[in-house]
PDB file of C-alpha atoms in Angstrom:
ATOM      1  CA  UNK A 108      26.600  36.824 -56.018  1.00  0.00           C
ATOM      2  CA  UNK A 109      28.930  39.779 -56.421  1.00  0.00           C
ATOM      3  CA  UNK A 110      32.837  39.529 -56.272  1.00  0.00           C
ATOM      4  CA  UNK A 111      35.197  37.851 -53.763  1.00  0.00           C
ATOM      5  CA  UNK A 112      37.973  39.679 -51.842  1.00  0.00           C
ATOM      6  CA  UNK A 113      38.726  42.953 -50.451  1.00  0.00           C
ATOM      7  CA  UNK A 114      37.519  44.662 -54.047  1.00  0.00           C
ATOM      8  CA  UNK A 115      34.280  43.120 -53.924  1.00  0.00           C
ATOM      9  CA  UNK A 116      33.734  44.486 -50.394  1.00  0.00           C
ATOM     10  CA  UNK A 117      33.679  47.944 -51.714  1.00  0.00           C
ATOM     11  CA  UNK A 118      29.807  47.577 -52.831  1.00  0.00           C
ATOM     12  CA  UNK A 119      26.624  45.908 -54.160  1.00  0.00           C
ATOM     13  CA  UNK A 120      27.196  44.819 -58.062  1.00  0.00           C
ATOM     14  CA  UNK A 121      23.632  43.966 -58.142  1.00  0.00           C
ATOM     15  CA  UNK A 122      21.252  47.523 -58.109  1.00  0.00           C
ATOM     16  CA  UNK A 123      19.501  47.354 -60.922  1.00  0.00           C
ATOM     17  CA  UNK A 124      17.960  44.464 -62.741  1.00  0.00           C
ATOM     18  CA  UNK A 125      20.445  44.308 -65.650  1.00  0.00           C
ATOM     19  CA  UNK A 126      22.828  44.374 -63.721  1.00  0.00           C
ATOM     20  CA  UNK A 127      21.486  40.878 -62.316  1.00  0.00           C
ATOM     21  CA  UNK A 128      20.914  39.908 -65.739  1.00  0.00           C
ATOM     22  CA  UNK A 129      24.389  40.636 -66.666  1.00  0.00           C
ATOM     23  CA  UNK A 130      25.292  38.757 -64.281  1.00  0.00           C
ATOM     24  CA  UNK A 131      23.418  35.355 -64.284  1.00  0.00           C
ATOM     25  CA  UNK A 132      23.658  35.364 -68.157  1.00  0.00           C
ATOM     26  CA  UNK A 133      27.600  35.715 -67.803  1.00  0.00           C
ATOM     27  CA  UNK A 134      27.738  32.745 -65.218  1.00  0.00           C
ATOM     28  CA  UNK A 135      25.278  30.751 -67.926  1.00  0.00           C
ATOM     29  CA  UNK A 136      22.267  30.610 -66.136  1.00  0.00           C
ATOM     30  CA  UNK A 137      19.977  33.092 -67.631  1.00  0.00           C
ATOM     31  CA  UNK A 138      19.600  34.361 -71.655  1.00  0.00           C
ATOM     32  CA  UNK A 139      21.804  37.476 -72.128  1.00  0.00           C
ATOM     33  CA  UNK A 140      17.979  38.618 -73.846  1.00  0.00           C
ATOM     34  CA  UNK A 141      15.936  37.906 -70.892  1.00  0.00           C
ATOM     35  CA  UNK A 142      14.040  40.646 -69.074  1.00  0.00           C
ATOM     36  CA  UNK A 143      14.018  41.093 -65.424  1.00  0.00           C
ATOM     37  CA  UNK A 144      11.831  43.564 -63.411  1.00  0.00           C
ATOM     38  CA  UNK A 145      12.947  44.685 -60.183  1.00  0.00           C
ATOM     39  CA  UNK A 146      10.635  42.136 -58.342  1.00  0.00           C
ATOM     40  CA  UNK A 147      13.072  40.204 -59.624  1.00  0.00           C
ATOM     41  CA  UNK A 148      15.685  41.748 -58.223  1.00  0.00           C
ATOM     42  CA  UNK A 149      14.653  41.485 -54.950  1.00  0.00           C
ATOM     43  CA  UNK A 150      14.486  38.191 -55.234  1.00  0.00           C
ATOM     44  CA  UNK A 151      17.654  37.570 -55.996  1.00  0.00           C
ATOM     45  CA  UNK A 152      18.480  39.527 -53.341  1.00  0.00           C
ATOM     46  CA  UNK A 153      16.402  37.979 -50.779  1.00  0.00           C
ATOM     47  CA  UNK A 154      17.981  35.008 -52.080  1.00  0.00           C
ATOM     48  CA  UNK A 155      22.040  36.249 -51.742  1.00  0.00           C
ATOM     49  CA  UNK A 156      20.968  37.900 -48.133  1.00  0.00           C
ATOM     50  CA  UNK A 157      19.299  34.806 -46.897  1.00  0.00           C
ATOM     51  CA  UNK A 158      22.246  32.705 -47.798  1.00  0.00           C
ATOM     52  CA  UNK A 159      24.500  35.090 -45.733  1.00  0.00           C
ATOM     53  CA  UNK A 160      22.500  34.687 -42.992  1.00  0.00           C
ATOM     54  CA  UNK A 161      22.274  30.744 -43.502  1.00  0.00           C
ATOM     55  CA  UNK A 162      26.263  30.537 -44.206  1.00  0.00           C
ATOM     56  CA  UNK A 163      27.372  32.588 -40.419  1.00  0.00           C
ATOM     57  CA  UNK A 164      26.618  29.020 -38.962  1.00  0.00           C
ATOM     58  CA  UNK A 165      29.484  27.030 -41.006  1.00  0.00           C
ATOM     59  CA  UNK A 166      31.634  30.217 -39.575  1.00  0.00           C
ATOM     60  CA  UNK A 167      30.840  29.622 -35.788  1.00  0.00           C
ATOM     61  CA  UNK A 168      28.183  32.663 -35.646  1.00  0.00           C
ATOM     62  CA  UNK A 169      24.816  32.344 -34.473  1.00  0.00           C
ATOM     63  CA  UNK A 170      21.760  32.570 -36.744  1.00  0.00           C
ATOM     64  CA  UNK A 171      18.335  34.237 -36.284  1.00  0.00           C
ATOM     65  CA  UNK A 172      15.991  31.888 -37.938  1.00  0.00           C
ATOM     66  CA  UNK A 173      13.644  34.781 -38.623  1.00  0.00           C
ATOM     67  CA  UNK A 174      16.565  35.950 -40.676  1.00  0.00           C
ATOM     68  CA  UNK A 175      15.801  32.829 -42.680  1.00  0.00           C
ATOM     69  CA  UNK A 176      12.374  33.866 -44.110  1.00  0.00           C
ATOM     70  CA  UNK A 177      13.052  35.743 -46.648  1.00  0.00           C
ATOM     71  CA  UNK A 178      15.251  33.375 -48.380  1.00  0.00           C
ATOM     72  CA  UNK A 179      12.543  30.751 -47.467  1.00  0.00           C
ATOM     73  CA  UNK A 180       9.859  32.637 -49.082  1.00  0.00           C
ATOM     74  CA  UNK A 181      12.190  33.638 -52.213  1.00  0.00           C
ATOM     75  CA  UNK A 182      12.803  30.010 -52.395  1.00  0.00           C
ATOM     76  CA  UNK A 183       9.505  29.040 -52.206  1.00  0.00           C
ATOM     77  CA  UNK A 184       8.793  30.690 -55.593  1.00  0.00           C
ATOM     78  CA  UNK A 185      11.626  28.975 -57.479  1.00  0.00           C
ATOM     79  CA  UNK A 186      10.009  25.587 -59.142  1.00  0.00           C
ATOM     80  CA  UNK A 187      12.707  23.362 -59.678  1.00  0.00           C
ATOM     81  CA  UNK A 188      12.106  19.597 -61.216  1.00  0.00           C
ATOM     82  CA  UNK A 189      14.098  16.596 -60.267  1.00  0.00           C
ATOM     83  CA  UNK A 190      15.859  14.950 -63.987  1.00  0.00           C
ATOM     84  CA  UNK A 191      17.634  11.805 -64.397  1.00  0.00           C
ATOM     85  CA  UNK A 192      20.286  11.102 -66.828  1.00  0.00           C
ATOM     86  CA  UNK A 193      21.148   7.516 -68.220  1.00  0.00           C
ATOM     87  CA  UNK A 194      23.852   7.082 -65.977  1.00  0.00           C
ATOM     88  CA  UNK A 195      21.571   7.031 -62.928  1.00  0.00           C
ATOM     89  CA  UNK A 196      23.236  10.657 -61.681  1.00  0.00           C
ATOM     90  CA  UNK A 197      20.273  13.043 -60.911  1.00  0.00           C
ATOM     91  CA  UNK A 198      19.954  16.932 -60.662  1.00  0.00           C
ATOM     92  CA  UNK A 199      17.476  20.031 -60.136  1.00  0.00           C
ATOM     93  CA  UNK A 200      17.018  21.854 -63.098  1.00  0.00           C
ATOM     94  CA  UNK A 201      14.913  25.085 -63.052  1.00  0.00           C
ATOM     95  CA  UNK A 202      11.049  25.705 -64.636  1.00  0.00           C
ATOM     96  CA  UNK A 203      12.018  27.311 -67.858  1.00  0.00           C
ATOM     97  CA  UNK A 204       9.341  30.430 -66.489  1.00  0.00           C
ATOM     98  CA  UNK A 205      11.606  30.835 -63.833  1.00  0.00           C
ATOM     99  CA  UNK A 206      13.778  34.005 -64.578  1.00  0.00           C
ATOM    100  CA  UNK A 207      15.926  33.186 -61.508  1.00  0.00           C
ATOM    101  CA  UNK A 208      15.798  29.499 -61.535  1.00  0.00           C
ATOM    102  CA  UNK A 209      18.838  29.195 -62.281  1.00  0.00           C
ATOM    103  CA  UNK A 210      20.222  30.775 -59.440  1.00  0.00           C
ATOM    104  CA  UNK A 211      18.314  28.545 -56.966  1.00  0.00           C
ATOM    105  CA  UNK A 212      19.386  25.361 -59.250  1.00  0.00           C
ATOM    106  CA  UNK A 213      23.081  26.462 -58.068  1.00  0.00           C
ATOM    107  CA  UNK A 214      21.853  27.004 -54.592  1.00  0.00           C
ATOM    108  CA  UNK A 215      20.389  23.372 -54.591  1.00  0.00           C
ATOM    109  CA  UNK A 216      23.557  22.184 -56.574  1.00  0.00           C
ATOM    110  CA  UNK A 217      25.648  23.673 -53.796  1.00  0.00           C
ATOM    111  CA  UNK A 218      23.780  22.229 -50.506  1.00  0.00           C
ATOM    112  CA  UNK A 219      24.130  18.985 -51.502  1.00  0.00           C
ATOM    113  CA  UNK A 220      27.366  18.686 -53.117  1.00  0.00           C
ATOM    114  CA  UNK A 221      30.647  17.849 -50.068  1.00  0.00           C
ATOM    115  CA  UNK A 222      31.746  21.335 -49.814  1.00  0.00           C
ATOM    116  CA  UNK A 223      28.432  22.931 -48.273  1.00  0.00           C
ATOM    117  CA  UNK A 224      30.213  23.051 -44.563  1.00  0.00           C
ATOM    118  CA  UNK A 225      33.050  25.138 -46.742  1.00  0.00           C
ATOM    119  CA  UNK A 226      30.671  28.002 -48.078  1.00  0.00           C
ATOM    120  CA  UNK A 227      31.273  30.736 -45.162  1.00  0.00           C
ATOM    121  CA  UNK A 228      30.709  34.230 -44.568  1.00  0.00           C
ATOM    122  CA  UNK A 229      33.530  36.247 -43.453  1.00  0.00           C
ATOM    123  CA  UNK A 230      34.551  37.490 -40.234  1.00  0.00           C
ATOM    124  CA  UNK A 231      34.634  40.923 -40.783  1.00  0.00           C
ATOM    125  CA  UNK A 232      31.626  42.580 -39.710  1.00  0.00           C
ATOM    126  CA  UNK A 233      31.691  45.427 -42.330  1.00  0.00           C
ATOM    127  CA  UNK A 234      32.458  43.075 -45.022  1.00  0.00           C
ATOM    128  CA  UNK A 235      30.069  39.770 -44.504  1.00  0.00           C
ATOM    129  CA  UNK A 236      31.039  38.263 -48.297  1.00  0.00           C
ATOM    130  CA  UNK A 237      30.269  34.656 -48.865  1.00  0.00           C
ATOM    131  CA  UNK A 238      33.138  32.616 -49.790  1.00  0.00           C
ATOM    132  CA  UNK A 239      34.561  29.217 -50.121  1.00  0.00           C
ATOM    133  CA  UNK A 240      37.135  28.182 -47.435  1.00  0.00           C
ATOM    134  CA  UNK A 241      39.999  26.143 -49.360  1.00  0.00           C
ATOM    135  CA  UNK A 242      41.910  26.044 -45.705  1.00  0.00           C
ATOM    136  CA  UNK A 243      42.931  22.273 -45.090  1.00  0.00           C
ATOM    137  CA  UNK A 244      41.608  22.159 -41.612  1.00  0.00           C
ATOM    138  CA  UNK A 245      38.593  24.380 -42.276  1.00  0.00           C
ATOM    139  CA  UNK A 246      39.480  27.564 -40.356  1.00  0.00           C
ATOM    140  CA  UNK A 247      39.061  30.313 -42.373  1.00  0.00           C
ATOM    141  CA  UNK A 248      37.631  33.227 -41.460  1.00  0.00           C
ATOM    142  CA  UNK A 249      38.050  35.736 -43.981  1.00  0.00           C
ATOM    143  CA  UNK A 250      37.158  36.089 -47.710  1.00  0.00           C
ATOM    144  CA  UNK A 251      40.834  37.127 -48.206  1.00  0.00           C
ATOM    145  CA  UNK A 252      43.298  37.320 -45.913  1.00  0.00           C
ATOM    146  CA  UNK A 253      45.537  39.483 -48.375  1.00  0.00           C
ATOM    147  CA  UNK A 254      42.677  42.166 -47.642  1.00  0.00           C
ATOM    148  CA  UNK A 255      39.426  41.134 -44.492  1.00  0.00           C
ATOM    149  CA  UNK A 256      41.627  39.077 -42.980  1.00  0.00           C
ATOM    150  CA  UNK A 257      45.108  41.984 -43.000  1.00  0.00           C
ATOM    151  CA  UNK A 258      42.841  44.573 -41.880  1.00  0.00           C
ATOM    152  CA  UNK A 259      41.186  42.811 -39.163  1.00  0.00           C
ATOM    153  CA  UNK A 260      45.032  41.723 -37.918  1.00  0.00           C
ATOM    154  CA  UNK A 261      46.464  44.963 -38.256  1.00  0.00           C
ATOM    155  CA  UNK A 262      43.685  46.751 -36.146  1.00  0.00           C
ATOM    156  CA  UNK A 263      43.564  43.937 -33.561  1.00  0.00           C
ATOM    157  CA  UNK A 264      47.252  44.480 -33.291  1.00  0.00           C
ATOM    158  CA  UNK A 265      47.390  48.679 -33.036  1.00  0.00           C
ATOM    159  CA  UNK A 266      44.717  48.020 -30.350  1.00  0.00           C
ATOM    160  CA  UNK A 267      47.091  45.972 -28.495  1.00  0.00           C
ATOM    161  CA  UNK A 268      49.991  48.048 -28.732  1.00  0.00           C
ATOM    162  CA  UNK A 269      47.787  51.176 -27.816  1.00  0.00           C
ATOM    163  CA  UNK A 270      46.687  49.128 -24.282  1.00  0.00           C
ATOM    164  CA  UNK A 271      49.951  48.362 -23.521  1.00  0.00           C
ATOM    165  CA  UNK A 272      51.017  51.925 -23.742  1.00  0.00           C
ATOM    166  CA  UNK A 273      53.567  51.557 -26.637  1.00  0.00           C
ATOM    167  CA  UNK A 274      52.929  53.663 -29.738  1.00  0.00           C
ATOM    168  CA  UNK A 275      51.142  52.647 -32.640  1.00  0.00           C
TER     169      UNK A 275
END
């Protein structure tokens, strides 16, 4: 949820719940009408921080499992039902009460599907965006390495130059 890149590590697009709204209907998985309340809201939340925390472990990080509960309990609330089509495929579909069911329907989609180990959080600690690593042997670190990834080089490098005495 939010942007990818070095823009969308500039700040939260999700602080009110409209905003969340705005964005689930635009991504099709909530009515442009529907109303959300700010419990709401921090459910999504609890849902997109969760997930962050969950993700650190396809990047090499260790994870807190208490840093799990949240997203556990978020999850918890999200009814989803198992459908069938006629072509024997199957998916999770959200409880039409379910404001955000939607989001954990994508969530579900997305742990099963072959690109799970992909979905990573990047490297840089001030930045911590989920993204998708497209690298062929799975190395990224960064959620762009025109911006994270540049920044995190260049200051590695000016701290290098600095130890070795030569000027920055």
């Amino acid at each position: 949820m939010g942007g990818r890149g070095p823009a969308a590590c500039t700040g939260d697009q999700l602080t009110d719940p409209g905003e969340l709204r705005n964005w689930l209907a635009s991504r099709d998985l909530l009515a442009p009408s529907a109303a959300l309340t700010a419990a709401d809201l921090r459910r999504a939340l609890a849902i997109r921080e969760g997930l962050r925390v969950a993700l650190q472990a396809h990047a090499g990080h260790p994870v807190d499992p208490a840093g799990l509960e949240p997203l556990h309990a978020a999850l918890d609330r999200a009814p989803l039902h198992l459908r069938f089509d006629g072509a024997g495929g199957r998916r999770l579909v959200p409880a039409a009460d379910d404001p955000l069911g939607g989001l954990t329907a994508v969530l579900a989609a997305a742990t099963e599907s072959d690109g799970w180990d992909r979905l990573k959080v990047c490297a840089r600690e001030s930045c911590r965006w989920a993204y998708y690593d497209s690298s062929r042997n799975r190395s990224g670190r960064w959620c762009s390495m025109a911006g994270c990834g540049n920044l995190v080089k260049m200051r590695r490098a000016y701290a290098a130059r600095r130890r070795a005495g030569r000027p920055g």
